[in-house]
mmCIF file with all atom_site columns, C-alpha atoms in Angstrom:
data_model
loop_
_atom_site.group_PDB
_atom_site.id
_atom_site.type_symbol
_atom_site.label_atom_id
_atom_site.label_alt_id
_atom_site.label_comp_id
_atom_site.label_asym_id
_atom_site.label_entity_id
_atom_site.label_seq_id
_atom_site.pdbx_PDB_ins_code
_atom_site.Cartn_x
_atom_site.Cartn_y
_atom_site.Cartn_z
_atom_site.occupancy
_atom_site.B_iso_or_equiv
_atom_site.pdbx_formal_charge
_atom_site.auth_seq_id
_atom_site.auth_comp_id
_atom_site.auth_asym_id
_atom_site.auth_atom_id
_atom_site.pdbx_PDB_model_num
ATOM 1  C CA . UNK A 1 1  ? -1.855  -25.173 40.156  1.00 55.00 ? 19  UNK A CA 1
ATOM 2  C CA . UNK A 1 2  ? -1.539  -24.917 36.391  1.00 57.00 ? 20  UNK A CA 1
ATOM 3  C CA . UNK A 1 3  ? -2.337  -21.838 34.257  1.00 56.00 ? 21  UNK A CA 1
ATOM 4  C CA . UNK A 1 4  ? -3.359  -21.903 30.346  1.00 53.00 ? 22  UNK A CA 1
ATOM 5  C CA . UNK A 1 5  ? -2.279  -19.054 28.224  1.00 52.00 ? 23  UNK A CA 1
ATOM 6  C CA . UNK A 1 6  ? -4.893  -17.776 26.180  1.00 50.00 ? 24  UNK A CA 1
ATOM 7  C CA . UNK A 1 7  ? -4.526  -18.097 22.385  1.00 46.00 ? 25  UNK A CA 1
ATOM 8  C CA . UNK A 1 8  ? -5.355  -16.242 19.967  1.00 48.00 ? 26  UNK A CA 1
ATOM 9  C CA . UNK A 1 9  ? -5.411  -17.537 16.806  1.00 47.00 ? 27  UNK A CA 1
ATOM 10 C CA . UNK A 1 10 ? -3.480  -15.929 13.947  1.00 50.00 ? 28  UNK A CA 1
ATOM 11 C CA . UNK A 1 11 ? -6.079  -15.318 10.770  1.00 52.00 ? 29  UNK A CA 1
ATOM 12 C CA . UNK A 1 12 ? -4.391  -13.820 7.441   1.00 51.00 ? 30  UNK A CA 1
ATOM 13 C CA . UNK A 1 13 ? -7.112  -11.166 7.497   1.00 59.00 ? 31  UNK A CA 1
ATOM 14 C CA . UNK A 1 14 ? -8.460  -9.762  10.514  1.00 70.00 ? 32  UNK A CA 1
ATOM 15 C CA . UNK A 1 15 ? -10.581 -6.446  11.102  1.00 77.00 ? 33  UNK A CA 1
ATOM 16 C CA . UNK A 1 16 ? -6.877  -4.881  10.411  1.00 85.00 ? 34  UNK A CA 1
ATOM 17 C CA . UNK A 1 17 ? -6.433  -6.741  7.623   1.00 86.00 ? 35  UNK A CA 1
ATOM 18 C CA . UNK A 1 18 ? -10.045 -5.446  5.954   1.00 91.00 ? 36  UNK A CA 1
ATOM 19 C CA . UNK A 1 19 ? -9.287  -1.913  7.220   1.00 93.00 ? 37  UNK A CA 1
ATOM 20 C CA . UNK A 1 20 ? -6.137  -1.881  5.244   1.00 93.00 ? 38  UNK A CA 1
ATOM 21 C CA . UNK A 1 21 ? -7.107  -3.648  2.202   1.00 94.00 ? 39  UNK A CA 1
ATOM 22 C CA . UNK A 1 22 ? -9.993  -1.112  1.753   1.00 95.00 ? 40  UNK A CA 1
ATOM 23 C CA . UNK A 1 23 ? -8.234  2.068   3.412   1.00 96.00 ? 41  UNK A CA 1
ATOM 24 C CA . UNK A 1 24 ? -5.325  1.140   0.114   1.00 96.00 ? 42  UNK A CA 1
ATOM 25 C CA . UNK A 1 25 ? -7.762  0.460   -2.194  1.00 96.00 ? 43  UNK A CA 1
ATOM 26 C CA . UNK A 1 26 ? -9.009  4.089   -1.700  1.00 97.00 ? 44  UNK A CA 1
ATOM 27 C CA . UNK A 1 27 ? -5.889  6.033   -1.726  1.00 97.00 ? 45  UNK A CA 1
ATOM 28 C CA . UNK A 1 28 ? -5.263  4.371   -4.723  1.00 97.00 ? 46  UNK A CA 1
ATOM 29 C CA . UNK A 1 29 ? -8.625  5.099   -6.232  1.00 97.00 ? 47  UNK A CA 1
ATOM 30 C CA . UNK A 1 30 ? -8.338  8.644   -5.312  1.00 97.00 ? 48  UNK A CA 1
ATOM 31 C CA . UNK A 1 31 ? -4.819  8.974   -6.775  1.00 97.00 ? 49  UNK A CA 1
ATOM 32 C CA . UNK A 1 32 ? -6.158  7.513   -10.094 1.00 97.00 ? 50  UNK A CA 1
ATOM 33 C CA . UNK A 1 33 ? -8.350  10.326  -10.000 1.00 98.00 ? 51  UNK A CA 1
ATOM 34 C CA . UNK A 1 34 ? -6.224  12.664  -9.453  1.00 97.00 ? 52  UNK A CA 1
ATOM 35 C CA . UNK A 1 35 ? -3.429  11.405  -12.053 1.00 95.00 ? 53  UNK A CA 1
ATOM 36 C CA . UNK A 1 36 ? -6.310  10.844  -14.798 1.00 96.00 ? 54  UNK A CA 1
ATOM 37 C CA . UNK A 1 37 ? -9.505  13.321  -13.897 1.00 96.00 ? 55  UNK A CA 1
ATOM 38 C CA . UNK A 1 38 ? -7.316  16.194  -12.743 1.00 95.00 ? 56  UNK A CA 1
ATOM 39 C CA . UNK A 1 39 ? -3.858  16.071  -13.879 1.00 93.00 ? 57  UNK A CA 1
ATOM 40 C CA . UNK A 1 40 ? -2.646  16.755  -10.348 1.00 94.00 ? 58  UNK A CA 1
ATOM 41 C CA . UNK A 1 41 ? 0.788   14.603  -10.333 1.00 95.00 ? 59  UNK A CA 1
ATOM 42 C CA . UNK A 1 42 ? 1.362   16.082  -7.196  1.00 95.00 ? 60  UNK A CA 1
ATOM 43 C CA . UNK A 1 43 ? -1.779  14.889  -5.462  1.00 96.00 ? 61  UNK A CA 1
ATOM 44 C CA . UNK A 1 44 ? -1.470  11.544  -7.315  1.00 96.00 ? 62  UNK A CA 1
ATOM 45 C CA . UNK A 1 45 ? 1.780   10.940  -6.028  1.00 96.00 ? 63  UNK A CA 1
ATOM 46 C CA . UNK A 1 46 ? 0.690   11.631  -2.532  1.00 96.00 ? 64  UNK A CA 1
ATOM 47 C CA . UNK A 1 47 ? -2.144  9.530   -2.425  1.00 97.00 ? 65  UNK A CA 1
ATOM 48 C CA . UNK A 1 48 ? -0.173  6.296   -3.414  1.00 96.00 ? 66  UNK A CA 1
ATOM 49 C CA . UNK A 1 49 ? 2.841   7.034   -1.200  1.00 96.00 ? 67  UNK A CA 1
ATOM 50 C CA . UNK A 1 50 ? 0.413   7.026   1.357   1.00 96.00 ? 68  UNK A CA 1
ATOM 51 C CA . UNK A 1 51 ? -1.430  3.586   0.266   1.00 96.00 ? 69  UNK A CA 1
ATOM 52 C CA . UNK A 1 52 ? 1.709   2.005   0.550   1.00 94.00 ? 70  UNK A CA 1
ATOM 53 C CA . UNK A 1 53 ? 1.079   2.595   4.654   1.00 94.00 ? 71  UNK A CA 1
ATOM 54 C CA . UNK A 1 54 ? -1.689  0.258   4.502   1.00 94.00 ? 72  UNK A CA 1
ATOM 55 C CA . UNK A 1 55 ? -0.273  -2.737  2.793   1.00 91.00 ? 73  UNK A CA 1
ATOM 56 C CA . UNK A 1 56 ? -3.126  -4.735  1.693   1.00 91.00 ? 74  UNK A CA 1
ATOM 57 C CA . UNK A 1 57 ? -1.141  -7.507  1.751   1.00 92.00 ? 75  UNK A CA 1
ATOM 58 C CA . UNK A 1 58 ? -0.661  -9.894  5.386   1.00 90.00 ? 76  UNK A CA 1
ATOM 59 C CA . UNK A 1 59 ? 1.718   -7.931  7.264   1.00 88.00 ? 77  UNK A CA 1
ATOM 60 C CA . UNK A 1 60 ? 2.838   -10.387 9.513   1.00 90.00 ? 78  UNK A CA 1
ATOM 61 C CA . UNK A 1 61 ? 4.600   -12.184 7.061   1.00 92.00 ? 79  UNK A CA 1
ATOM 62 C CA . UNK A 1 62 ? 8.156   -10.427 6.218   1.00 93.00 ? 80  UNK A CA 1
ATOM 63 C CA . UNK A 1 63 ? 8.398   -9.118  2.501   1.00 93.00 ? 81  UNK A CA 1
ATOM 64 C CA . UNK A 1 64 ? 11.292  -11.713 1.326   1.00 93.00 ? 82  UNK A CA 1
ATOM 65 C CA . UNK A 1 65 ? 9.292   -14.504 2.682   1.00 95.00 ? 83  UNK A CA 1
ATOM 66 C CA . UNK A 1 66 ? 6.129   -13.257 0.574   1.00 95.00 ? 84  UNK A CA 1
ATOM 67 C CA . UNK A 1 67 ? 5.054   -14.598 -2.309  1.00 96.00 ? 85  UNK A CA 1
ATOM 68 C CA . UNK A 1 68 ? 6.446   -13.552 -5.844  1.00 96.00 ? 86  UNK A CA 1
ATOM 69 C CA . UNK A 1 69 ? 3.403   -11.930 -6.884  1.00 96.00 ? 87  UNK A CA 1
ATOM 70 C CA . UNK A 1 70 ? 3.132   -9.499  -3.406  1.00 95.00 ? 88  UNK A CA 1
ATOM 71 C CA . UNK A 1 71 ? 6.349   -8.700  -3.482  1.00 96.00 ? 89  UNK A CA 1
ATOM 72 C CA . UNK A 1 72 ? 5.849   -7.772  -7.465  1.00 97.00 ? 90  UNK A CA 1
ATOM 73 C CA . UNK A 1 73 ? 2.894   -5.612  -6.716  1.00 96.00 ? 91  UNK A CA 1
ATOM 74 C CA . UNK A 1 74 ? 4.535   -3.379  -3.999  1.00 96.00 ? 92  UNK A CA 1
ATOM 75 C CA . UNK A 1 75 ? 7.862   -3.104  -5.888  1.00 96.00 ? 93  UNK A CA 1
ATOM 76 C CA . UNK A 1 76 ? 5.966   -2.046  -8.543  1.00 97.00 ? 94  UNK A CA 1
ATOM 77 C CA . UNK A 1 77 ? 3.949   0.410   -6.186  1.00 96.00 ? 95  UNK A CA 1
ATOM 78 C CA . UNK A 1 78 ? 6.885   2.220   -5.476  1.00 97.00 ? 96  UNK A CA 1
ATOM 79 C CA . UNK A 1 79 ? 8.297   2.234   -8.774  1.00 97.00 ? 97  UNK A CA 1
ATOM 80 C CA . UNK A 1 80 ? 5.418   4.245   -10.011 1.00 96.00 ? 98  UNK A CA 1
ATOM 81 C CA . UNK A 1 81 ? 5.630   6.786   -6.785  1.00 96.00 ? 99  UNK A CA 1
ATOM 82 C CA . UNK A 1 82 ? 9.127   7.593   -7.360  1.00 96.00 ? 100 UNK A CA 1
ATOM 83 C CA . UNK A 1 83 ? 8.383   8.198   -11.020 1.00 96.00 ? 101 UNK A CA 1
ATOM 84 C CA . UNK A 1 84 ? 5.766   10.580  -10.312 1.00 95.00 ? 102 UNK A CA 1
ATOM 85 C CA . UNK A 1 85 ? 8.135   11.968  -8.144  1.00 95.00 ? 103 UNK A CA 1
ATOM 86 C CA . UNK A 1 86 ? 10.728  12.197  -10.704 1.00 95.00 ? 104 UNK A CA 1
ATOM 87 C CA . UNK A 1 87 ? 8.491   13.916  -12.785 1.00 94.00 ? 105 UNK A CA 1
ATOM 88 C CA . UNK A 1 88 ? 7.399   16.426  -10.628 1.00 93.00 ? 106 UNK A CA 1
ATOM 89 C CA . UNK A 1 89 ? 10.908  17.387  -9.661  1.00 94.00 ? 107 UNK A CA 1
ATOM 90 C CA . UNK A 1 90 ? 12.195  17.398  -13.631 1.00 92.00 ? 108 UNK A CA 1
ATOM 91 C CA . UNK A 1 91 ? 9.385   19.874  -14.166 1.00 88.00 ? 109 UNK A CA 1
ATOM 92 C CA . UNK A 1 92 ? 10.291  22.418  -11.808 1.00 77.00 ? 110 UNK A CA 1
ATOM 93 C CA . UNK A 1 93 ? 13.987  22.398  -12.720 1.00 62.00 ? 111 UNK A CA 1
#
């Protein structure tokens, strides 16, 4: 008696994958408008720490064997959340 495993095959963008993309794109939407409609750096900075959660990205796929331009992107991400942060914390002082 033999058994078969069931496979599952392994798409780059699944019902995760659309959840995320959209779920980033929105935090980083709504941080835009809080950074250039209401001036709240605070709220702004926030927002896109939290995008970076959903990586819109395939996740699967570990970050140095991404390609250039993904890897770019999220650098770049947290770049700008840690100089928001910067700023908020060189304002209070």
């Amino acid at each position: 008696m033999t058994t078969t495993k069931n496979q599952t095959t392994n798409t780059s963008i699944g019902i995760s994958g659309k959840f995320n993309k959209i779920t980033y794109g929105c935090f980083v939407l709504l941080a835009i408008y809080f950074l250039v409609i209401k001036k709240d750096i605070e709220s702004a900075m926030s927002n896109l720490g939290i995008a970076l959660i959903f990586d819109p990205f395939d996740q699967t796929i570990s970050f140095t064997k991404r390609p250039v331009f993904q890897r770019v992107w999220l650098l770049v991400h947290v770049v700008l959340v840690l100089s928001l942060l910067g700023i908020i914390l060189f304002n209070l002082i």
